Amino acid sequence: MLRALGLDAVSEQVYQELLAEPTLDATLLAERLGLSQDQVNASLDTLADLALLRMSREAPQQRRPVSPERARALLLRRQEEELQARHAALEANRLAVATAAEQATRERQRIPTATEQLDGLDEIQSRLESLVQSATTELCSIVPTLMTPEALEASRTLDEELLARGITLKTLCHEGVRTNPRSLAYGRSMTAAGARLRTAPALPHRLLLVDRATALVPLDPAAPAPSAVLVTTPGIVAALAELFDRIWADATPLDQTPAPDHATGITPAERELLTILSTGLTDEVAAKRLGVSVRTVKRRMEELMRRLEAGSRFEAGFKACQHGWL
């Protein structure tokens, strides 16, 4: 019982033995319990520190164990005091984090025109975590490709923390998440938790907007080494925010199925495929941009050619223009 209240096993053994025979000294306790003299002395010191031993009123030079009821009450009170101390420390840490975030926000506001280059995944991840923690109202992001399972789990932790703080999360995902079980499950769980997710058949490069005051974008999406630019210049951030809002307005909420155009009957994904292929790009490039396999691109194109009654892709492009599909 006392172990559940924080007393170690050896000290509880010594305490119980003293309850049975209060006059035992350290030597006899060690013999009876099969412990070393040092273990018994350490336990006696522990019991004394916890006030579970008191000086005898009959033999002032000897210590006696307090009653079990008193022992439980003392240990419980000690646990309550420790809990209150941890709670106070937690509140102090929370205040320190909030103060640091507020100070960081003020620092950004004092430098209205600034850019900073970040090189390497570690540096980008570190700054990304700082930005997320400093968010006060809204976090908008564009995720143009499917994320790895490891990236999804890392994002889940940050997203749940943001939602718990009342931050609005708006994420534009690639249409491919609808056919990827892991990504779809993640998106649905985040939506259920309060995040807002929409999909589009094609998206520009990655973008993160924090409180519409700071933006993080790739420095060169085509470069083999990852690098990013942190932007706080108001005009640039406003332009990126407007880009996000325009795509968001046309994107489809995750819990809805993308509807075909009423006039043409084609879906946004089909229109995007036609647009990509009409520029002369290969099926491989189209598949990469659409987040699907090359086989899916070929299958969708064959279906579009059948509906257009076209014998070739060139003819399909010509008829798509005639029908107002492009």
mmCIF file of C-alpha atoms in Angstrom:
data_model
loop_
_atom_site.group_PDB
_atom_site.id
_atom_site.type_symbol
_atom_site.label_atom_id
_atom_site.label_comp_id
_atom_site.label_asym_id
_atom_site.label_seq_id
_atom_site.Cartn_x
_atom_site.Cartn_y
_atom_site.Cartn_z
ATOM 1 C CA MET A 1 0.000 0.000 0.000
ATOM 2 C CA LEU A 2 2.802 2.409 0.947
ATOM 3 C CA ARG A 3 4.663 1.674 -2.281
ATOM 4 C CA ALA A 4 1.671 3.009 -4.208
ATOM 5 C CA LEU A 5 2.185 6.262 -2.313
ATOM 6 C CA GLY A 6 5.851 6.560 -3.272
ATOM 7 C CA LEU A 7 7.716 4.570 -0.622
ATOM 8 C CA ASP A 8 10.396 2.235 -1.976
ATOM 9 C CA ALA A 9 10.107 -1.524 -1.385
ATOM 10 C CA VAL A 10 13.050 -1.882 1.040
ATOM 11 C CA SER A 11 11.904 1.029 3.200
ATOM 12 C CA GLU A 12 8.416 -0.444 3.334
ATOM 13 C CA GLN A 13 9.898 -3.781 4.498
ATOM 14 C CA VAL A 14 11.781 -2.027 7.282
ATOM 15 C CA TYR A 15 8.705 -0.030 8.272
ATOM 16 C CA GLN A 16 6.489 -3.134 8.442
ATOM 17 C CA GLU A 17 9.089 -5.004 10.514
ATOM 18 C CA LEU A 18 9.275 -2.094 12.970
ATOM 19 C CA LEU A 19 5.491 -2.036 13.232
ATOM 20 C CA ALA A 20 5.638 -5.666 14.313
ATOM 21 C CA GLU A 21 8.541 -5.124 16.725
ATOM 22 C CA PRO A 22 9.369 -1.440 17.317
ATOM 23 C CA THR A 23 12.474 -2.039 19.464
ATOM 24 C CA LEU A 24 14.528 -3.730 16.757
ATOM 25 C CA ASP A 25 17.819 -2.004 15.981
ATOM 26 C CA ALA A 26 19.508 -1.779 12.563
ATOM 27 C CA THR A 27 21.570 -4.919 13.111
ATOM 28 C CA LEU A 28 18.594 -7.107 13.975
ATOM 29 C CA LEU A 29 16.543 -5.605 11.154
ATOM 30 C CA ALA A 30 19.279 -6.503 8.671
ATOM 31 C CA GLU A 31 19.398 -10.091 9.949
ATOM 32 C CA ARG A 32 15.644 -10.600 9.862
ATOM 33 C CA LEU A 33 15.111 -9.059 6.452
ATOM 34 C CA GLY A 34 18.221 -10.474 4.811
ATOM 35 C CA LEU A 35 19.495 -7.000 3.997
ATOM 36 C CA SER A 36 22.859 -5.331 4.409
ATOM 37 C CA GLN A 37 23.511 -2.896 7.221
ATOM 38 C CA ASP A 38 23.889 -0.079 4.695
ATOM 39 C CA GLN A 39 20.491 -0.860 3.133
ATOM 40 C CA VAL A 40 18.778 -0.807 6.523
ATOM 41 C CA ASN A 41 20.482 2.441 7.577
ATOM 42 C CA ALA A 42 19.525 4.090 4.272
ATOM 43 C CA SER A 43 15.899 2.973 4.716
ATOM 44 C CA LEU A 44 15.808 4.243 8.297
ATOM 45 C CA ASP A 45 17.058 7.622 7.071
ATOM 46 C CA THR A 46 14.372 7.610 4.369
ATOM 47 C CA LEU A 47 11.631 6.806 6.874
ATOM 48 C CA ALA A 48 12.886 9.553 9.191
ATOM 49 C CA ASP A 49 12.993 12.096 6.345
ATOM 50 C CA LEU A 50 9.392 11.214 5.479
ATOM 51 C CA ALA A 51 8.390 11.563 9.154
ATOM 52 C CA LEU A 52 7.329 7.915 9.235
ATOM 53 C CA LEU A 53 9.570 7.456 12.296
ATOM 54 C CA ARG A 54 9.232 9.592 15.439
ATOM 55 C CA MET A 55 11.183 9.775 18.650
ATOM 56 C CA SER A 56 9.844 7.466 21.358
ATOM 57 C CA ARG A 57 8.159 9.243 24.268
ATOM 58 C CA GLU A 58 9.212 6.455 26.606
ATOM 59 C CA ALA A 59 12.773 6.041 25.317
ATOM 60 C CA PRO A 60 13.819 9.421 23.842
ATOM 61 C CA GLN A 61 16.945 7.944 22.217
ATOM 62 C CA GLN A 62 14.940 5.504 20.109
ATOM 63 C CA ARG A 63 12.677 5.980 17.119
ATOM 64 C CA ARG A 64 9.286 4.372 16.666
ATOM 65 C CA PRO A 65 7.184 3.957 13.477
ATOM 66 C CA VAL A 66 4.060 6.105 13.175
ATOM 67 C CA SER A 67 0.747 4.322 12.704
ATOM 68 C CA PRO A 68 -0.146 3.017 9.217
ATOM 69 C CA GLU A 69 -2.990 5.536 9.010
ATOM 70 C CA ARG A 70 -0.599 8.380 9.802
ATOM 71 C CA ALA A 71 1.964 7.026 7.345
ATOM 72 C CA ARG A 72 -0.575 6.899 4.512
ATOM 73 C CA ALA A 73 -1.751 10.428 5.269
ATOM 74 C CA LEU A 74 1.814 11.792 5.307
ATOM 75 C CA LEU A 75 2.794 10.101 2.062
ATOM 76 C CA LEU A 76 -0.402 11.205 0.345
ATOM 77 C CA ARG A 77 0.155 14.805 1.417
ATOM 78 C CA ARG A 78 3.725 14.627 0.135
ATOM 79 C CA GLN A 79 2.483 13.392 -3.251
ATOM 80 C CA GLU A 80 -0.057 16.212 -3.394
ATOM 81 C CA GLU A 81 2.641 18.779 -2.641
ATOM 82 C CA GLU A 82 4.894 17.317 -5.328
ATOM 83 C CA LEU A 83 2.033 17.389 -7.804
ATOM 84 C CA GLN A 84 1.312 21.019 -6.990
ATOM 85 C CA ALA A 85 4.996 21.853 -7.431
ATOM 86 C CA ARG A 86 5.091 20.098 -10.831
ATOM 87 C CA HIS A 87 1.926 21.906 -11.870
ATOM 88 C CA ALA A 88 3.429 25.248 -10.879
ATOM 89 C CA ALA A 89 6.594 24.437 -12.820
ATOM 90 C CA LEU A 90 4.516 23.419 -15.843
ATOM 91 C CA GLU A 91 2.590 26.697 -15.741
ATOM 92 C CA ALA A 92 5.857 28.620 -15.457
ATOM 93 C CA ASN A 93 7.264 26.774 -18.467
ATOM 94 C CA ARG A 94 4.078 27.372 -20.437
ATOM 95 C CA LEU A 95 4.274 31.081 -19.656
ATOM 96 C CA ALA A 96 7.928 31.145 -20.696
ATOM 97 C CA VAL A 97 7.120 29.480 -24.023
ATOM 98 C CA ALA A 98 4.250 31.906 -24.676
ATOM 99 C CA THR A 99 6.462 34.859 -23.783
ATOM 100 C CA ALA A 100 9.218 33.639 -26.106
ATOM 101 C CA ALA A 101 6.723 33.159 -28.941
ATOM 102 C CA GLU A 102 5.318 36.638 -28.387
ATOM 103 C CA GLN A 103 8.812 38.092 -28.377
ATOM 104 C CA ALA A 104 9.648 36.253 -31.598
ATOM 105 C CA THR A 105 6.494 37.666 -33.190
ATOM 106 C CA ARG A 106 7.469 41.186 -32.130
ATOM 107 C CA GLU A 107 10.948 40.657 -33.544
ATOM 108 C CA ARG A 108 9.469 39.651 -36.886
ATOM 109 C CA GLN A 109 7.196 42.665 -36.868
ATOM 110 C CA ARG A 110 10.159 44.981 -36.235
ATOM 111 C CA ILE A 111 11.799 43.639 -39.408
ATOM 112 C CA PRO A 112 9.038 44.107 -42.027
ATOM 113 C CA THR A 113 11.245 43.241 -45.006
ATOM 114 C CA ALA A 114 13.419 40.217 -44.526
ATOM 115 C CA THR A 115 14.359 36.898 -46.078
ATOM 116 C CA GLU A 116 16.442 34.108 -44.661
ATOM 117 C CA GLN A 117 17.880 31.113 -46.469
ATOM 118 C CA LEU A 118 17.674 27.734 -44.752
ATOM 119 C CA ASP A 119 19.895 24.895 -45.954
ATOM 120 C CA GLY A 120 19.445 21.210 -45.186
ATOM 121 C CA LEU A 121 16.570 19.217 -43.765
ATOM 122 C CA ASP A 122 17.647 19.677 -40.147
ATOM 123 C CA GLU A 123 17.780 23.466 -40.343
ATOM 124 C CA ILE A 124 14.479 23.597 -42.233
ATOM 125 C CA GLN A 125 12.822 21.243 -39.716
ATOM 126 C CA SER A 126 14.115 23.261 -36.762
ATOM 127 C CA ARG A 127 12.814 26.544 -38.153
ATOM 128 C CA LEU A 128 9.554 24.876 -39.158
ATOM 129 C CA GLU A 129 9.013 23.738 -35.567
ATOM 130 C CA SER A 130 9.722 27.263 -34.293
ATOM 131 C CA LEU A 131 7.268 28.772 -36.771
ATOM 132 C CA VAL A 132 4.552 26.302 -35.849
ATOM 133 C CA GLN A 133 5.014 26.997 -32.137
ATOM 134 C CA SER A 134 4.827 30.768 -32.738
ATOM 135 C CA ALA A 135 1.503 30.576 -34.619
ATOM 136 C CA THR A 136 -1.283 32.481 -32.871
ATOM 137 C CA THR A 137 -4.269 32.348 -35.252
ATOM 138 C CA GLU A 138 -3.818 30.395 -38.494
ATOM 139 C CA LEU A 139 -1.537 27.994 -40.324
ATOM 140 C CA CYS A 140 -2.044 27.527 -44.082
ATOM 141 C CA SER A 141 -0.055 25.034 -46.099
ATOM 142 C CA ILE A 142 0.205 23.578 -49.575
ATOM 143 C CA VAL A 143 1.371 19.960 -49.782
ATOM 144 C CA PRO A 144 1.698 19.151 -53.508
ATOM 145 C CA THR A 145 2.983 15.577 -53.096
ATOM 146 C CA LEU A 146 2.085 12.538 -51.021
ATOM 147 C CA MET A 147 3.908 12.475 -47.687
ATOM 148 C CA THR A 148 5.878 9.501 -46.398
ATOM 149 C CA PRO A 149 4.518 7.566 -43.393
ATOM 150 C CA GLU A 150 7.286 9.072 -41.233
ATOM 151 C CA ALA A 151 6.404 12.606 -42.338
ATOM 152 C CA LEU A 152 2.711 11.964 -41.678
ATOM 153 C CA GLU A 153 3.397 10.854 -38.101
ATOM 154 C CA ALA A 154 5.648 13.857 -37.483
ATOM 155 C CA SER A 155 2.966 16.171 -38.864
ATOM 156 C CA ARG A 156 0.271 14.505 -36.761
ATOM 157 C CA THR A 157 1.981 15.535 -33.516
ATOM 158 C CA LEU A 158 2.370 19.169 -34.592
ATOM 159 C CA ASP A 159 -1.147 19.354 -36.025
ATOM 160 C CA GLU A 160 -2.730 17.973 -32.864
ATOM 161 C CA GLU A 161 -0.817 20.477 -30.734
ATOM 162 C CA LEU A 162 -1.947 23.368 -32.949
ATOM 163 C CA LEU A 163 -5.584 22.290 -32.905
ATOM 164 C CA ALA A 164 -5.446 21.930 -29.120
ATOM 165 C CA ARG A 165 -4.286 25.572 -28.965
ATOM 166 C CA GLY A 166 -7.200 26.714 -31.122
ATOM 167 C CA ILE A 167 -5.117 27.471 -34.227
ATOM 168 C CA THR A 168 -6.995 27.280 -37.551
ATOM 169 C CA LEU A 169 -5.399 24.692 -39.849
ATOM 170 C CA LYS A 170 -6.039 24.922 -43.598
ATOM 171 C CA THR A 171 -4.202 22.464 -45.835
ATOM 172 C CA LEU A 172 -4.312 22.085 -49.593
ATOM 173 C CA CYS A 173 -3.437 18.507 -50.541
ATOM 174 C CA HIS A 174 -2.890 16.795 -53.836
ATOM 175 C CA GLU A 175 -5.866 14.897 -55.271
ATOM 176 C CA GLY A 176 -3.781 11.730 -54.953
ATOM 177 C CA VAL A 177 -4.478 11.541 -51.202
ATOM 178 C CA ARG A 178 -7.977 10.294 -52.044
ATOM 179 C CA THR A 179 -6.583 7.061 -53.497
ATOM 180 C CA ASN A 180 -3.766 6.579 -50.979
ATOM 181 C CA PRO A 181 -5.160 4.706 -47.927
ATOM 182 C CA ARG A 182 -2.601 5.980 -45.426
ATOM 183 C CA SER A 183 -2.820 9.598 -46.549
ATOM 184 C CA LEU A 184 -6.609 9.454 -46.724
ATOM 185 C CA ALA A 185 -6.854 8.016 -43.196
ATOM 186 C CA TYR A 186 -4.566 10.743 -41.891
ATOM 187 C CA GLY A 187 -6.581 13.451 -43.646
ATOM 188 C CA ARG A 188 -9.867 12.133 -42.295
ATOM 189 C CA SER A 189 -8.522 11.911 -38.732
ATOM 190 C CA MET A 190 -7.250 15.482 -38.896
ATOM 191 C CA THR A 191 -10.565 16.667 -40.337
ATOM 192 C CA ALA A 192 -12.404 14.950 -37.504
ATOM 193 C CA ALA A 193 -10.106 16.758 -35.049
ATOM 194 C CA GLY A 194 -11.034 20.150 -36.539
ATOM 195 C CA ALA A 195 -8.534 20.738 -39.340
ATOM 196 C CA ARG A 196 -9.747 21.878 -42.779
ATOM 197 C CA LEU A 197 -8.373 19.948 -45.766
ATOM 198 C CA ARG A 198 -9.105 20.415 -49.450
ATOM 199 C CA THR A 199 -7.709 18.719 -52.528
ATOM 200 C CA ALA A 200 -6.840 19.861 -56.029
ATOM 201 C CA PRO A 201 -5.590 17.911 -59.081
ATOM 202 C CA ALA A 202 -2.484 20.102 -59.383
ATOM 203 C CA LEU A 203 -0.766 22.371 -56.918
ATOM 204 C CA PRO A 204 2.235 24.708 -57.010
ATOM 205 C CA HIS A 205 5.271 24.067 -54.863
ATOM 206 C CA ARG A 206 5.188 23.652 -51.083
ATOM 207 C CA LEU A 207 4.110 26.647 -49.064
ATOM 208 C CA LEU A 208 3.652 27.370 -45.380
ATOM 209 C CA LEU A 209 1.911 30.537 -44.180
ATOM 210 C CA VAL A 210 2.003 31.406 -40.487
ATOM 211 C CA ASP A 211 -0.565 33.978 -39.355
ATOM 212 C CA ARG A 212 -0.317 35.440 -42.879
ATOM 213 C CA ALA A 213 2.828 37.238 -41.691
ATOM 214 C CA THR A 214 5.534 34.685 -42.473
ATOM 215 C CA ALA A 215 5.976 32.341 -45.432
ATOM 216 C CA LEU A 216 8.274 29.387 -45.985
ATOM 217 C CA VAL A 217 8.855 28.289 -49.592
ATOM 218 C CA PRO A 218 11.443 26.128 -51.412
ATOM 219 C CA LEU A 219 14.483 28.054 -52.609
ATOM 220 C CA ASP A 220 14.788 25.908 -55.741
ATOM 221 C CA PRO A 221 12.321 23.005 -56.040
ATOM 222 C CA ALA A 222 14.455 21.421 -58.762
ATOM 223 C CA ALA A 223 17.685 21.457 -56.757
ATOM 224 C CA PRO A 224 18.854 18.077 -55.400
ATOM 225 C CA ALA A 225 19.809 19.529 -51.996
ATOM 226 C CA PRO A 226 16.862 20.765 -49.928
ATOM 227 C CA SER A 227 16.814 24.470 -49.151
ATOM 228 C CA ALA A 228 14.105 26.969 -48.316
ATOM 229 C CA VAL A 229 13.509 30.688 -47.941
ATOM 230 C CA LEU A 230 11.804 32.259 -44.958
ATOM 231 C CA VAL A 231 10.005 35.427 -46.034
ATOM 232 C CA THR A 232 8.495 38.159 -43.865
ATOM 233 C CA THR A 233 8.284 40.870 -46.530
ATOM 234 C CA PRO A 234 4.610 41.983 -46.329
ATOM 235 C CA GLY A 235 4.087 42.327 -50.079
ATOM 236 C CA ILE A 236 5.515 38.905 -50.901
ATOM 237 C CA VAL A 237 3.639 37.208 -48.065
ATOM 238 C CA ALA A 238 0.391 38.905 -49.135
ATOM 239 C CA ALA A 239 0.870 37.649 -52.707
ATOM 240 C CA LEU A 240 1.472 34.111 -51.514
ATOM 241 C CA ALA A 241 -1.579 34.323 -49.255
ATOM 242 C CA GLU A 242 -3.709 35.450 -52.205
ATOM 243 C CA LEU A 243 -2.390 32.522 -54.271
ATOM 244 C CA PHE A 244 -3.356 30.157 -51.481
ATOM 245 C CA ASP A 245 -6.841 31.677 -51.165
ATOM 246 C CA ARG A 246 -7.529 31.396 -54.909
ATOM 247 C CA ILE A 247 -6.555 27.730 -55.023
ATOM 248 C CA TRP A 248 -8.463 27.081 -51.800
ATOM 249 C CA ALA A 249 -11.648 28.562 -53.255
ATOM 250 C CA ASP A 250 -11.596 26.132 -56.202
ATOM 251 C CA ALA A 251 -10.387 23.081 -54.259
ATOM 252 C CA THR A 252 -12.687 20.309 -53.019
ATOM 253 C CA PRO A 253 -13.152 19.568 -49.299
ATOM 254 C CA LEU A 254 -11.786 16.159 -48.397
ATOM 255 C CA ASP A 255 -15.197 14.904 -47.284
ATOM 256 C CA GLN A 256 -16.703 15.699 -50.704
ATOM 257 C CA THR A 257 -16.191 14.072 -54.100
ATOM 258 C CA PRO A 258 -14.799 16.395 -56.828
ATOM 259 C CA ALA A 259 -17.793 17.224 -59.012
ATOM 260 C CA PRO A 260 -17.617 17.317 -62.824
ATOM 261 C CA ASP A 261 -18.006 20.658 -64.540
ATOM 262 C CA HIS A 262 -21.710 21.189 -65.264
ATOM 263 C CA ALA A 263 -21.054 22.537 -68.740
ATOM 264 C CA THR A 264 -18.445 20.012 -69.931
ATOM 265 C CA GLY A 265 -18.927 17.002 -67.683
ATOM 266 C CA ILE A 266 -15.203 16.617 -66.972
ATOM 267 C CA THR A 267 -13.636 16.597 -63.531
ATOM 268 C CA PRO A 268 -10.887 18.991 -62.391
ATOM 269 C CA ALA A 269 -8.379 16.112 -62.549
ATOM 270 C CA GLU A 270 -9.345 15.323 -66.153
ATOM 271 C CA ARG A 271 -9.064 18.977 -67.147
ATOM 272 C CA GLU A 272 -5.635 19.177 -65.547
ATOM 273 C CA LEU A 273 -4.509 16.044 -67.394
ATOM 274 C CA LEU A 274 -5.626 17.478 -70.714
ATOM 275 C CA THR A 275 -3.884 20.764 -69.957
ATOM 276 C CA ILE A 276 -0.605 19.039 -69.103
ATOM 277 C CA LEU A 277 -0.602 16.746 -72.127
ATOM 278 C CA SER A 278 -1.647 19.541 -74.484
ATOM 279 C CA THR A 279 1.670 21.254 -73.753
ATOM 280 C CA GLY A 280 3.538 18.222 -75.100
ATOM 281 C CA LEU A 281 4.704 16.816 -71.764
ATOM 282 C CA THR A 282 5.155 13.066 -71.418
ATOM 283 C CA ASP A 283 2.961 10.644 -69.490
ATOM 284 C CA GLU A 284 5.738 10.297 -66.919
ATOM 285 C CA VAL A 285 5.786 14.049 -66.237
ATOM 286 C CA ALA A 286 1.985 14.143 -66.120
ATOM 287 C CA ALA A 287 1.936 11.255 -63.642
ATOM 288 C CA LYS A 288 4.431 13.018 -61.390
ATOM 289 C CA ARG A 289 2.482 16.278 -61.429
ATOM 290 C CA LEU A 290 -0.827 14.546 -60.791
ATOM 291 C CA GLY A 291 0.528 12.232 -58.130
ATOM 292 C CA VAL A 292 -0.649 9.076 -59.890
ATOM 293 C CA SER A 293 0.974 6.212 -61.781
ATOM 294 C CA VAL A 294 1.820 6.309 -65.484
ATOM 295 C CA ARG A 295 -0.702 3.506 -65.962
ATOM 296 C CA THR A 296 -3.415 5.705 -64.441
ATOM 297 C CA VAL A 297 -2.505 8.552 -66.769
ATOM 298 C CA LYS A 298 -2.774 6.267 -69.807
ATOM 299 C CA ARG A 299 -6.093 4.829 -68.601
ATOM 300 C CA ARG A 300 -7.593 8.264 -67.986
ATOM 301 C CA MET A 301 -6.391 9.519 -71.343
ATOM 302 C CA GLU A 302 -7.888 6.523 -73.126
ATOM 303 C CA GLU A 303 -11.205 7.240 -71.418
ATOM 304 C CA LEU A 304 -11.079 10.900 -72.478
ATOM 305 C CA MET A 305 -10.256 9.931 -76.071
ATOM 306 C CA ARG A 306 -13.206 7.547 -76.092
ATOM 307 C CA ARG A 307 -15.562 10.250 -74.840
ATOM 308 C CA LEU A 308 -14.195 12.703 -77.401
ATOM 309 C CA GLU A 309 -14.372 10.064 -80.161
ATOM 310 C CA ALA A 310 -10.755 10.878 -81.010
ATOM 311 C CA GLY A 311 -8.348 8.517 -82.740
ATOM 312 C CA SER A 312 -5.185 10.194 -81.431
ATOM 313 C CA ARG A 313 -4.073 12.457 -78.648
ATOM 314 C CA PHE A 314 -3.589 15.300 -81.095
ATOM 315 C CA GLU A 315 -7.189 14.899 -82.230
ATOM 316 C CA ALA A 316 -8.298 14.632 -78.605
ATOM 317 C CA GLY A 317 -6.620 17.947 -77.842
ATOM 318 C CA PHE A 318 -8.243 19.596 -80.844
ATOM 319 C CA LYS A 319 -11.719 18.294 -79.932
ATOM 320 C CA ALA A 320 -11.233 19.184 -76.257
ATOM 321 C CA CYS A 321 -10.675 22.783 -77.323
ATOM 322 C CA GLN A 322 -13.753 22.674 -79.548
ATOM 323 C CA HIS A 323 -15.862 21.347 -76.666
ATOM 324 C CA GLY A 324 -14.569 24.003 -74.297
ATOM 325 C CA TRP A 325 -12.748 21.471 -72.128
ATOM 326 C CA LEU A 326 -9.538 23.506 -72.335
#
